[in-house]
PDB file of C-alpha atoms in Angstrom:
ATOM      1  CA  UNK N   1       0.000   0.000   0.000  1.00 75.00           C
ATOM      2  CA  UNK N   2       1.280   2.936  -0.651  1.00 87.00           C
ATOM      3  CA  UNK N   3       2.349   5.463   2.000  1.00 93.00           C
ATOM      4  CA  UNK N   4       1.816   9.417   0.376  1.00 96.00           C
ATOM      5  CA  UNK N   5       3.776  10.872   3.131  1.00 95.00           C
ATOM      6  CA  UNK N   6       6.669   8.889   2.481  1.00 93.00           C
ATOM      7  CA  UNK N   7       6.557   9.521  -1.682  1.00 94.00           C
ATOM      8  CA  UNK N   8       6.052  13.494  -0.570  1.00 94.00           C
ATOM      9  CA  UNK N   9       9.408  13.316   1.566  1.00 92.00           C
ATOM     10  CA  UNK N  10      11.466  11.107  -0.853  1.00 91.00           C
ATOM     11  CA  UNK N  11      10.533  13.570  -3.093  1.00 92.00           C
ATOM     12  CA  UNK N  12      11.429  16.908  -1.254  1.00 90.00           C
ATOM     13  CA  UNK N  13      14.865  14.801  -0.345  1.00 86.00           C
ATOM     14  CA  UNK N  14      15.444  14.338  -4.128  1.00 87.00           C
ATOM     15  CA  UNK N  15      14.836  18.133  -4.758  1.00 85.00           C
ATOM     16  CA  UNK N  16      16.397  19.252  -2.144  1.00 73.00           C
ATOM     17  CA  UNK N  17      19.832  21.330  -1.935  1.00 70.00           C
ATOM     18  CA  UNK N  18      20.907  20.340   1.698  1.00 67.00           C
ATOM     19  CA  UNK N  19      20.267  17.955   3.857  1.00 62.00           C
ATOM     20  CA  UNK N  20      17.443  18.016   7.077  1.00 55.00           C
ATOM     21  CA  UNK N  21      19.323  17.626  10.203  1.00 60.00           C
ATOM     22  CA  UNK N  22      16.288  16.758  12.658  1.00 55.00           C
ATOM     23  CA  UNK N  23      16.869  16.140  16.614  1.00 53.00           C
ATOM     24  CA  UNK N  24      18.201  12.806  17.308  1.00 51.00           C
ATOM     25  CA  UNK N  25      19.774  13.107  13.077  1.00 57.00           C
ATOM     26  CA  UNK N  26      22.924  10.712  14.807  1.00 67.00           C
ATOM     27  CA  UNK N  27      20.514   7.664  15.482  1.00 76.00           C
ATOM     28  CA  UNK N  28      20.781   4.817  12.973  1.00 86.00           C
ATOM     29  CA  UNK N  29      16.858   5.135  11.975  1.00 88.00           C
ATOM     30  CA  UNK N  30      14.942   2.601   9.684  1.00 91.00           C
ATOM     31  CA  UNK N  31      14.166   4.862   6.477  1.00 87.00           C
ATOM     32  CA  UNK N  32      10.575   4.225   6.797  1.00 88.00           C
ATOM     33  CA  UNK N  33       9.242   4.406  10.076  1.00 90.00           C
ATOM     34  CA  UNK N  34      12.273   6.972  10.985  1.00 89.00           C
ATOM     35  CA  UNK N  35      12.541   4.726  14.436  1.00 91.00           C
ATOM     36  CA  UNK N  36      15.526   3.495  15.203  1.00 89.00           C
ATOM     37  CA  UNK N  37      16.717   0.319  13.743  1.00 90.00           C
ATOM     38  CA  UNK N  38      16.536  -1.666  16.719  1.00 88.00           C
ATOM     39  CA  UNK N  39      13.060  -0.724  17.449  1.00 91.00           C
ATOM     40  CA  UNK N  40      11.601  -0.579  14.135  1.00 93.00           C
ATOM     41  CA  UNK N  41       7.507  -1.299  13.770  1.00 93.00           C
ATOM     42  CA  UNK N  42       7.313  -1.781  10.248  1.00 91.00           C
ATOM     43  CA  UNK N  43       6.682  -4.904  10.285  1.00 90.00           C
ATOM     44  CA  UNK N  44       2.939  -6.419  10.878  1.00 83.00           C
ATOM     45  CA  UNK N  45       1.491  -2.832  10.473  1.00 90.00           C
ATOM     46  CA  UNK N  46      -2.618  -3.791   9.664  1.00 88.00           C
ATOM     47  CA  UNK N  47      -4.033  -1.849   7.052  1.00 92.00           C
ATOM     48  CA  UNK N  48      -7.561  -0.815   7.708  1.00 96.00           C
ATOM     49  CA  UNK N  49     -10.738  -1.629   5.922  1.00 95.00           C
ATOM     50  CA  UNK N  50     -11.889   2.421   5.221  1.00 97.00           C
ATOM     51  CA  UNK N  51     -14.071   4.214   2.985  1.00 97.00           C
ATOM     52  CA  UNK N  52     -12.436   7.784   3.706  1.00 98.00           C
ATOM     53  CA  UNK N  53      -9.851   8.822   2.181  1.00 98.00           C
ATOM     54  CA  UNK N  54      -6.785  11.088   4.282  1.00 98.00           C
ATOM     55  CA  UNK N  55      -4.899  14.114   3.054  1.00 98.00           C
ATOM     56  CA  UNK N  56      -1.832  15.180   5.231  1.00 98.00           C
ATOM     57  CA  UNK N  57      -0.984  18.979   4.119  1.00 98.00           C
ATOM     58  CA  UNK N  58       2.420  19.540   5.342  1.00 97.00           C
ATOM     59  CA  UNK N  59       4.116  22.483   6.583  1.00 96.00           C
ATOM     60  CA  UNK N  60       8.108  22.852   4.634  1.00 90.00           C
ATOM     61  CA  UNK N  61       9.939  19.918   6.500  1.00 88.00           C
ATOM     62  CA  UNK N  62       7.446  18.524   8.649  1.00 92.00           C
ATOM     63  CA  UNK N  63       7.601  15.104   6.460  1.00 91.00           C
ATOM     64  CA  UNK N  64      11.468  14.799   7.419  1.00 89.00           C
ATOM     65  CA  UNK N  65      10.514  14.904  11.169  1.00 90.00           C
ATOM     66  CA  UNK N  66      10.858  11.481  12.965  1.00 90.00           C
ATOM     67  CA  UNK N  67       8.854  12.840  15.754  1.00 88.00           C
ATOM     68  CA  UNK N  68       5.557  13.482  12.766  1.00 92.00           C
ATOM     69  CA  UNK N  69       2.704  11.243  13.471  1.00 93.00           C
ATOM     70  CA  UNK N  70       1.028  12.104  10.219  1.00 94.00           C
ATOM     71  CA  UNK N  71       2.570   9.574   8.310  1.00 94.00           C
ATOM     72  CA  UNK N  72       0.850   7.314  10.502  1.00 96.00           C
ATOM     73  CA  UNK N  73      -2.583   8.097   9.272  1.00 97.00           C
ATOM     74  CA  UNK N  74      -1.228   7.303   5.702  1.00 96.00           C
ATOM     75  CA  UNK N  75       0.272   3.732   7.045  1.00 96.00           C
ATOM     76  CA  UNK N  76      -3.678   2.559   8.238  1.00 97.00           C
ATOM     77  CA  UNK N  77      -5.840   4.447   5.948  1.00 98.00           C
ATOM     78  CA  UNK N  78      -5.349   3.410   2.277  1.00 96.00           C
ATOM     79  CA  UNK N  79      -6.745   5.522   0.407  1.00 97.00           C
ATOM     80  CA  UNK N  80      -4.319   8.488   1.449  1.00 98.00           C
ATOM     81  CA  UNK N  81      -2.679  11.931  -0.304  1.00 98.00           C
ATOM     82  CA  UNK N  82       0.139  13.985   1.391  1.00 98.00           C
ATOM     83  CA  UNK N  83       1.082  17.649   0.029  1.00 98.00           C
ATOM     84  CA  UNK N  84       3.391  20.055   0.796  1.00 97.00           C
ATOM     85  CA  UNK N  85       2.248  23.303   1.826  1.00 97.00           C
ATOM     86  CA  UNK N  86       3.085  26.424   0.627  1.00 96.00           C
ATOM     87  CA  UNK N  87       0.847  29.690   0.991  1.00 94.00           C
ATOM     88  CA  UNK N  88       0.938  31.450  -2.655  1.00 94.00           C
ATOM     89  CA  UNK N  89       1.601  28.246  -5.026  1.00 96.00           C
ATOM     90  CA  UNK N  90      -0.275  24.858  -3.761  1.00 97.00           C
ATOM     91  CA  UNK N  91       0.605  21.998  -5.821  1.00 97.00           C
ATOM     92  CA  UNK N  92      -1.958  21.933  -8.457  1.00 98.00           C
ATOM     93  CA  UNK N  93      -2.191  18.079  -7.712  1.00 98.00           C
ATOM     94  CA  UNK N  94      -3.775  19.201  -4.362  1.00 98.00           C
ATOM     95  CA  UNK N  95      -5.960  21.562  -5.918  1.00 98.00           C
ATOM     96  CA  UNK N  96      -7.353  19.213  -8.212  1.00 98.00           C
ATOM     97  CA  UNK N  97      -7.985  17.026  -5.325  1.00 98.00           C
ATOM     98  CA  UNK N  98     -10.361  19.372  -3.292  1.00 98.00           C
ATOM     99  CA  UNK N  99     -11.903  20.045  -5.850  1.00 97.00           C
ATOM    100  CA  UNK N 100     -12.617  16.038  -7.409  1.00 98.00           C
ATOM    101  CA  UNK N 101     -16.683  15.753  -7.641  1.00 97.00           C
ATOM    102  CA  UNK N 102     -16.045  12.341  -6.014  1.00 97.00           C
ATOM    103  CA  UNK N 103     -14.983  13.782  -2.948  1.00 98.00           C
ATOM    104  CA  UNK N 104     -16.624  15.407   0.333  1.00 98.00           C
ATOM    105  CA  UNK N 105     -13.736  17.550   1.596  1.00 98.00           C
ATOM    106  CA  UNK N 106     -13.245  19.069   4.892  1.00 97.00           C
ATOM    107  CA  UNK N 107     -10.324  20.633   7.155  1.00 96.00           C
ATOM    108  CA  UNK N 108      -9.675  18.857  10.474  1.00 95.00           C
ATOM    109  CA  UNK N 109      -8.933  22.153  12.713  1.00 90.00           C
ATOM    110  CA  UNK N 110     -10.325  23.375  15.988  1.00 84.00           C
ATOM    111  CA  UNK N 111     -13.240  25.265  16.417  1.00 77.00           C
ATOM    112  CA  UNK N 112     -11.976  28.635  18.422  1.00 75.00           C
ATOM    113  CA  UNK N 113      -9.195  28.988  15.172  1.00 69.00           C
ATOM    114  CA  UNK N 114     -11.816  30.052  12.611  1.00 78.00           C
ATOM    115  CA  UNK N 115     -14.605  32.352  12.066  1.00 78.00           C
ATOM    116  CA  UNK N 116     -18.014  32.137  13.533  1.00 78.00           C
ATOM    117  CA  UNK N 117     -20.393  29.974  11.368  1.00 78.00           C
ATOM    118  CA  UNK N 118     -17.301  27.791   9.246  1.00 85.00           C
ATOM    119  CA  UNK N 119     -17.344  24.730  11.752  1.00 86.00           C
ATOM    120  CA  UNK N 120     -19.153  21.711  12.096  1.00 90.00           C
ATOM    121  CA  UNK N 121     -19.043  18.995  14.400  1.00 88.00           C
ATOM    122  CA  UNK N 122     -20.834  15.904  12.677  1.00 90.00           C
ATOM    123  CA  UNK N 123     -20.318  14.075   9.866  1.00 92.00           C
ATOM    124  CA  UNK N 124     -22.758  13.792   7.281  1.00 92.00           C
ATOM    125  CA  UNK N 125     -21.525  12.717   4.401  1.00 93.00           C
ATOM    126  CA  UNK N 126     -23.279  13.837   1.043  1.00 95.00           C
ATOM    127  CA  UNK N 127     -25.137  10.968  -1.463  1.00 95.00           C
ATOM    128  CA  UNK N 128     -22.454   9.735  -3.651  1.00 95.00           C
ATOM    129  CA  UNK N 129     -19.295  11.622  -2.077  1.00 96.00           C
ATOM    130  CA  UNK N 130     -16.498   9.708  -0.479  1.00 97.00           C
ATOM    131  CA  UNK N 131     -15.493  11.522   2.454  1.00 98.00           C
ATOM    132  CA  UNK N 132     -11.900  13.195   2.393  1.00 98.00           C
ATOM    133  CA  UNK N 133     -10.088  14.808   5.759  1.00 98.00           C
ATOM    134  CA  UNK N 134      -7.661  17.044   5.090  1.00 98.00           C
ATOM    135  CA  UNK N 135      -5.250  17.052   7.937  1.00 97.00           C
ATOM    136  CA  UNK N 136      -3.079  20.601   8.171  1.00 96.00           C
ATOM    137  CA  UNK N 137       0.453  18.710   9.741  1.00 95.00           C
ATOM    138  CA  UNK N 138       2.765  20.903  11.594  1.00 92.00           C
ATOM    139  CA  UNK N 139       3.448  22.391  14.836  1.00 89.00           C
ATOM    140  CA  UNK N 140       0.427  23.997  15.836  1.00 87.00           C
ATOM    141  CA  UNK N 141       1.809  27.559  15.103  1.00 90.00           C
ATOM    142  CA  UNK N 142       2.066  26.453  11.706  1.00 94.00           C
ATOM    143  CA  UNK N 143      -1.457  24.729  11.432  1.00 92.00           C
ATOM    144  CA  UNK N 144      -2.985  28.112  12.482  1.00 91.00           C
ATOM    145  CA  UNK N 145      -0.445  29.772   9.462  1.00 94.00           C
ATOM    146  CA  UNK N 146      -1.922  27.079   7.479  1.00 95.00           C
ATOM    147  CA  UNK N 147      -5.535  27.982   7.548  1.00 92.00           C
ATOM    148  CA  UNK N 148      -5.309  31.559   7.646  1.00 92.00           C
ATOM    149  CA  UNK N 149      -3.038  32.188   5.122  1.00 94.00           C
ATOM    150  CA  UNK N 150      -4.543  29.955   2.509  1.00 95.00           C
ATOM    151  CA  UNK N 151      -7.188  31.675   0.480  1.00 95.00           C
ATOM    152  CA  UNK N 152      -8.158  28.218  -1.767  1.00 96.00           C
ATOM    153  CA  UNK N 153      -8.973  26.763   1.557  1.00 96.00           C
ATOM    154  CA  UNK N 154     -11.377  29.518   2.897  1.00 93.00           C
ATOM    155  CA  UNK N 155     -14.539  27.481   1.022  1.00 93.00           C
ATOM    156  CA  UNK N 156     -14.478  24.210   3.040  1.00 95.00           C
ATOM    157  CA  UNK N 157     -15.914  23.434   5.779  1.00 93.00           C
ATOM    158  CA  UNK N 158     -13.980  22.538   9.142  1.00 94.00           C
ATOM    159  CA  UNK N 159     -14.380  19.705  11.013  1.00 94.00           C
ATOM    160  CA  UNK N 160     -13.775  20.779  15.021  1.00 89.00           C
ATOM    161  CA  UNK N 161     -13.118  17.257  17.472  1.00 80.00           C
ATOM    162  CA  UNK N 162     -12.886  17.961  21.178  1.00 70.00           C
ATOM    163  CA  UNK N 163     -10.826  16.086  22.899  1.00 63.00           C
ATOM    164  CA  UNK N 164     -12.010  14.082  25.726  1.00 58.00           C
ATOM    165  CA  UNK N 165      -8.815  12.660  27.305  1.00 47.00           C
ATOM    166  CA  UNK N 166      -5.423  14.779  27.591  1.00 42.00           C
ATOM    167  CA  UNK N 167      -3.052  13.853  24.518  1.00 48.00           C
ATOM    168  CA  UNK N 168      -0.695  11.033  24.718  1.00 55.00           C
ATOM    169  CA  UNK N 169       1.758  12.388  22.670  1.00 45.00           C
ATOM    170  CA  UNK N 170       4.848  12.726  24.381  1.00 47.00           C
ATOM    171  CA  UNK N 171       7.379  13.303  21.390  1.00 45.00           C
ATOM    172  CA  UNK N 172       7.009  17.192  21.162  1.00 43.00           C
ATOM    173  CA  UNK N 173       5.458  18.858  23.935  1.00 42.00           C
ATOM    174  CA  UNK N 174       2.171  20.896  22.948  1.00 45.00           C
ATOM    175  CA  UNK N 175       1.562  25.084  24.204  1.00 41.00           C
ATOM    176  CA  UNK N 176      -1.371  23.153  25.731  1.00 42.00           C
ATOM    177  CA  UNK N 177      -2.443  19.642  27.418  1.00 40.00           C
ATOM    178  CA  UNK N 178      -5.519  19.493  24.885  1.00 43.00           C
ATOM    179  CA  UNK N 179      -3.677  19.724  22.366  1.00 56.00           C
ATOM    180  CA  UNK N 180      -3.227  16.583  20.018  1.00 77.00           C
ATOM    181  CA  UNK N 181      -0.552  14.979  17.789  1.00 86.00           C
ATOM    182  CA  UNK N 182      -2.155  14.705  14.385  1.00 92.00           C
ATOM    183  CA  UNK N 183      -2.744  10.618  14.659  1.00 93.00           C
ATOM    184  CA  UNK N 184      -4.301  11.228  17.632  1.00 91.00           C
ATOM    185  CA  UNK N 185      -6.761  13.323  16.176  1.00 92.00           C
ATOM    186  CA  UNK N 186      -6.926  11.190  13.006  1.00 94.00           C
ATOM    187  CA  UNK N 187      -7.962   8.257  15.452  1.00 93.00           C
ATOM    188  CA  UNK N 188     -10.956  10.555  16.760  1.00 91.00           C
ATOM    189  CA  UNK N 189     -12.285  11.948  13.377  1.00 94.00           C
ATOM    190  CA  UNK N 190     -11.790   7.886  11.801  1.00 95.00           C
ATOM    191  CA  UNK N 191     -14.428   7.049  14.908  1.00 92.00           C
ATOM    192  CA  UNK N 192     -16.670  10.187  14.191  1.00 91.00           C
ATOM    193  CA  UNK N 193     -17.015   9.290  10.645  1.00 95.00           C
ATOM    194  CA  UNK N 194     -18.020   5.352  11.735  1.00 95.00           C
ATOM    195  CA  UNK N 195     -14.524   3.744  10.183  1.00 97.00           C
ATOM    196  CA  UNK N 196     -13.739   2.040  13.557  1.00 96.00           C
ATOM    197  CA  UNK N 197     -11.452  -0.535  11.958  1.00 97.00           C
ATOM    198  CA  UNK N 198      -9.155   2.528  11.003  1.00 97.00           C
ATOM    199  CA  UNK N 199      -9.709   4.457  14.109  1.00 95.00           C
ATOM    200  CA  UNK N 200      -8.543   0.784  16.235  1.00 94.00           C
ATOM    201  CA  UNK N 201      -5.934   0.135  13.812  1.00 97.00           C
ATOM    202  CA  UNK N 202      -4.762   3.782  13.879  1.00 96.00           C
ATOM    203  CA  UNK N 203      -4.610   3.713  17.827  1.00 93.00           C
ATOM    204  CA  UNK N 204      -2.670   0.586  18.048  1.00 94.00           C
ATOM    205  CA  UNK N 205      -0.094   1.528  16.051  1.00 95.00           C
ATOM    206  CA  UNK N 206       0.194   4.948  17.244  1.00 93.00           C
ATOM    207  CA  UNK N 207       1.114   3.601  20.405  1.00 92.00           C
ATOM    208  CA  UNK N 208       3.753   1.153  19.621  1.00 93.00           C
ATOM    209  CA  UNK N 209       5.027   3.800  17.157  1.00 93.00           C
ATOM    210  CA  UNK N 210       5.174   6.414  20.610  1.00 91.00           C
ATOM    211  CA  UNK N 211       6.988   3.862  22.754  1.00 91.00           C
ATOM    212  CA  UNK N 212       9.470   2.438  20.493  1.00 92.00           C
ATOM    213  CA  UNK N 213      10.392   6.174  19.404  1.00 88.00           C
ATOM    214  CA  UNK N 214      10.546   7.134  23.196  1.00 88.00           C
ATOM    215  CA  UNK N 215      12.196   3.907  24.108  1.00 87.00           C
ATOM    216  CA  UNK N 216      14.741   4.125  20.752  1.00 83.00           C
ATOM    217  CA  UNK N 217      15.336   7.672  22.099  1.00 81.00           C
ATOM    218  CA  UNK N 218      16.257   7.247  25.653  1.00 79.00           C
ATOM    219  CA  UNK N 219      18.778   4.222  25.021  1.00 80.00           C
ATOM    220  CA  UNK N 220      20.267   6.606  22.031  1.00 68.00           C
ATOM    221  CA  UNK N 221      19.361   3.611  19.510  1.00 61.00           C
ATOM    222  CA  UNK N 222      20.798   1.033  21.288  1.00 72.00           C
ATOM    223  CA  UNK N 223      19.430  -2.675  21.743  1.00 71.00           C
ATOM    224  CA  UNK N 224      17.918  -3.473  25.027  1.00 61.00           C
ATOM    225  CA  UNK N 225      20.003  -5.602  27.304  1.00 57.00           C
ATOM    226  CA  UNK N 226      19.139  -8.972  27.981  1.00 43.00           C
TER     227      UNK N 226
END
């Protein structure tokens, strides 16, 4: 199955003019679930059974970051797209994706971060439109850059989750407790739509993917002694 985040960053790596030095850039790191070696959890990853399809819309380098839980999403969900943002030029490919008459698009963003009126909270999903979540992946700074400063986004709707349990995201620390890591919020909007093989899938392999990056982390890449 193919992984879109993946394509998007061996892409940006084969235009690119210098190399991405990342935190932790020293540990020897499996090249596709960026974990180290040792801990690796590509293998018997479960691919879901979904009828929505996933697009991760990426701020600059965020698709170089071991620490991005994005590519996650992409991993479970088959049917998945993954873009690089930029706020004047979007990739055509992208734009031709919103704007697909097979597709129901919406932006996965909080409530309180856009006007009055734009936000819904439900998913209905239109007679003969496959659903498709557009995820804005970055730090949250950038998310907020994302939506605001993206005119051909300012016509879809925005699909606001509430969190009901403080993230478990421990990779990059959050301004705030509620906020999420984008899997994490993948895993709720998967449930809210009624794809609860994805959403189950998603969950389990977010959290072996946390605590073999922590664990990879802490013992520098090492092996763990018998």
């Amino acid at each position: 199955m193919k992984n879109a985040v993946l394509a998007l960053r061996a892409q940006q790596i084969s235009e690119s003019r210098r190399e991405f030095n990342a935190r932790g850039g020293k540990l020897d790191r499996c090249e596709q679930c960026l974990i180290a070696k040792h801990y690796c959890i590509c293998k018997g990853v479960e691919h879901a059974q979904c009828d929505a399809a996933v697009c991760l819309l990426m701020y600059h380098n965020e698709s170089f970051k071991p620490s991005n839980t994005g590519r996650l999403i992409a991993e479970i969900v088959p049917n998945n797209y993954a873009f690089r943002w930029d706020r004047t030029d979007p990739d055509p490919d992208f734009l031709a994706l919103i704007n697909d008459p097979q597709y129901q698009p919406m932006i996965v963003f909080p409530a309180e971060d856009v006007e009055e009126g734009r936000a819904i909270t439900e998913v209905n999903i239109e007679e003969g439109k496959k659903l498709l979540f557009i995820f804005l992946d970055g730090t949250w700074r950038e998310a907020k850059k994302m939506i605001r400063k993206s005119p051909y986004l300012d016509n879809l709707p925005v699909l606001s989750v509430t969190a009901d349990k403080l993230s478990d995201y421990r990779l990059r620390v959050a301004p705030h407790a509620h906020q999420l890591g984008t899997a994490e919020v993948g895993i709720m909007v998967l449930a809210l739509a009624g794809e609860m093989d994805a959403s189950i899938k998603l969950e389990q392999h977010f959290i072996k993917f946390r605590d073999a990056y922590l664990l990879g982390k802490r013992n520098k890449g090492r092996p763990l002694e018998d």
